[in-house]
């Protein structure tokens, strides 16, 4: 099996994962504009949003919960970078589930 014994790592001759060929379309410009308007993101926060890959962008747009007025941009940047680096897993799931539980640093 290409995943190796007990699913512990990719054993194929390709680099990356077997999901590398799956393409995720980026969110539309309208979706991004609406999100930026909703949270009143500044230039720095928008630059971080623009730097994310499409799958991460979708997760961030769906999971970001905002914050207090005046602190949203910093919270967004920390959250987006955390999702990008895998520190804040996002997705579907519920309490008590170890897979796909949404986390927020705030």
CSV table of C-alpha atoms in Angstrom, one decimal:
chain,number,residue,atom,x,y,z
A,1,UNK,CA,0.0,0.0,0.0
A,2,UNK,CA,1.3,3.4,-0.9
A,3,UNK,CA,0.7,4.8,2.6
A,4,UNK,CA,3.1,2.3,4.1
A,5,UNK,CA,2.5,0.0,7.0
A,6,UNK,CA,-0.4,1.0,9.2
A,7,UNK,CA,-0.8,4.2,7.3
A,8,UNK,CA,2.4,5.7,8.6
A,9,UNK,CA,3.7,7.8,5.8
A,10,UNK,CA,3.7,8.0,2.0
A,11,UNK,CA,5.8,5.3,0.4
A,12,UNK,CA,5.3,6.3,-3.2
A,13,UNK,CA,8.1,7.4,-5.5
A,14,UNK,CA,6.5,10.9,-5.8
A,15,UNK,CA,7.2,13.8,-3.5
A,16,UNK,CA,4.3,15.1,-1.5
A,17,UNK,CA,1.1,13.4,-0.7
A,18,UNK,CA,-1.2,11.3,-2.8
A,19,UNK,CA,-3.6,14.3,-2.6
A,20,UNK,CA,-1.2,16.6,-4.3
A,21,UNK,CA,-3.0,16.4,-7.6
A,22,UNK,CA,-6.3,17.6,-6.1
A,23,UNK,CA,-6.9,21.2,-7.1
A,24,UNK,CA,-8.9,23.6,-4.9
A,25,UNK,CA,-10.3,26.6,-6.6
A,26,UNK,CA,-9.6,29.8,-4.7
A,27,UNK,CA,-12.5,31.8,-3.2
A,28,UNK,CA,-14.0,34.3,-5.6
A,29,UNK,CA,-13.0,37.9,-5.5
A,30,UNK,CA,-16.5,38.8,-4.3
A,31,UNK,CA,-16.1,36.3,-1.3
A,32,UNK,CA,-12.7,37.8,-0.4
A,33,UNK,CA,-14.0,41.4,-0.7
A,34,UNK,CA,-17.1,40.6,1.4
A,35,UNK,CA,-14.9,39.0,4.1
A,36,UNK,CA,-12.5,41.9,4.2
A,37,UNK,CA,-15.4,44.4,4.4
A,38,UNK,CA,-17.1,42.4,7.1
A,39,UNK,CA,-14.0,42.4,9.3
A,40,UNK,CA,-12.7,45.8,8.1
A,41,UNK,CA,-9.3,44.2,7.4
A,42,UNK,CA,-6.4,46.6,6.9
A,43,UNK,CA,-3.6,46.3,4.3
A,44,UNK,CA,-1.4,44.0,6.4
A,45,UNK,CA,-4.3,41.5,7.1
A,46,UNK,CA,-5.3,41.6,3.4
A,47,UNK,CA,-1.7,40.8,2.4
A,48,UNK,CA,-1.7,37.8,4.7
A,49,UNK,CA,-5.0,36.6,3.3
A,50,UNK,CA,-3.6,37.0,-0.3
A,51,UNK,CA,-0.6,34.9,0.6
A,52,UNK,CA,-2.5,31.8,1.7
A,53,UNK,CA,-3.1,28.8,-0.6
A,54,UNK,CA,-6.7,28.3,-1.7
A,55,UNK,CA,-7.5,25.5,0.7
A,56,UNK,CA,-6.2,27.5,3.7
A,57,UNK,CA,-8.0,30.6,2.5
A,58,UNK,CA,-11.3,28.7,2.4
A,59,UNK,CA,-10.7,27.4,5.9
A,60,UNK,CA,-9.8,30.8,7.3
A,61,UNK,CA,-12.8,32.5,5.7
A,62,UNK,CA,-15.1,29.9,7.2
A,63,UNK,CA,-13.6,29.6,10.6
A,64,UNK,CA,-12.4,33.1,11.6
A,65,UNK,CA,-14.7,34.4,14.4
A,66,UNK,CA,-13.4,38.0,14.7
A,67,UNK,CA,-12.7,39.8,17.9
A,68,UNK,CA,-13.0,43.1,19.6
A,69,UNK,CA,-13.1,46.2,17.6
A,70,UNK,CA,-9.6,47.5,17.0
A,71,UNK,CA,-8.0,44.1,17.5
A,72,UNK,CA,-9.5,42.2,14.6
A,73,UNK,CA,-6.5,42.7,12.2
A,74,UNK,CA,-3.9,41.3,14.6
A,75,UNK,CA,-6.2,38.4,15.6
A,76,UNK,CA,-6.8,37.6,12.0
A,77,UNK,CA,-3.1,37.6,11.1
A,78,UNK,CA,-2.3,35.3,14.0
A,79,UNK,CA,-5.2,33.0,13.2
A,80,UNK,CA,-4.5,32.8,9.5
A,81,UNK,CA,-0.8,32.1,10.0
A,82,UNK,CA,-1.7,29.5,12.6
A,83,UNK,CA,-4.0,27.7,10.3
A,84,UNK,CA,-1.4,27.9,7.5
A,85,UNK,CA,1.2,26.3,9.8
A,86,UNK,CA,-1.2,23.7,11.2
A,87,UNK,CA,-1.3,25.1,14.7
A,88,UNK,CA,-5.0,25.8,14.6
A,89,UNK,CA,-6.7,22.8,12.9
A,90,UNK,CA,-10.0,23.7,11.3
A,91,UNK,CA,-12.8,21.7,9.8
A,92,UNK,CA,-15.9,19.8,10.8
A,93,UNK,CA,-16.3,17.9,14.1
A,94,UNK,CA,-17.6,18.3,17.5
A,95,UNK,CA,-16.5,18.4,21.1
A,96,UNK,CA,-14.7,15.3,22.1
A,97,UNK,CA,-13.6,14.5,18.6
A,98,UNK,CA,-9.9,14.5,17.9
A,99,UNK,CA,-10.4,14.9,14.2
A,100,UNK,CA,-11.5,18.1,12.5
A,101,UNK,CA,-12.2,20.0,15.7
A,102,UNK,CA,-12.2,23.8,15.2
A,103,UNK,CA,-9.8,25.6,17.4
A,104,UNK,CA,-9.4,29.3,17.9
A,105,UNK,CA,-6.5,31.0,19.7
A,106,UNK,CA,-9.0,33.4,21.3
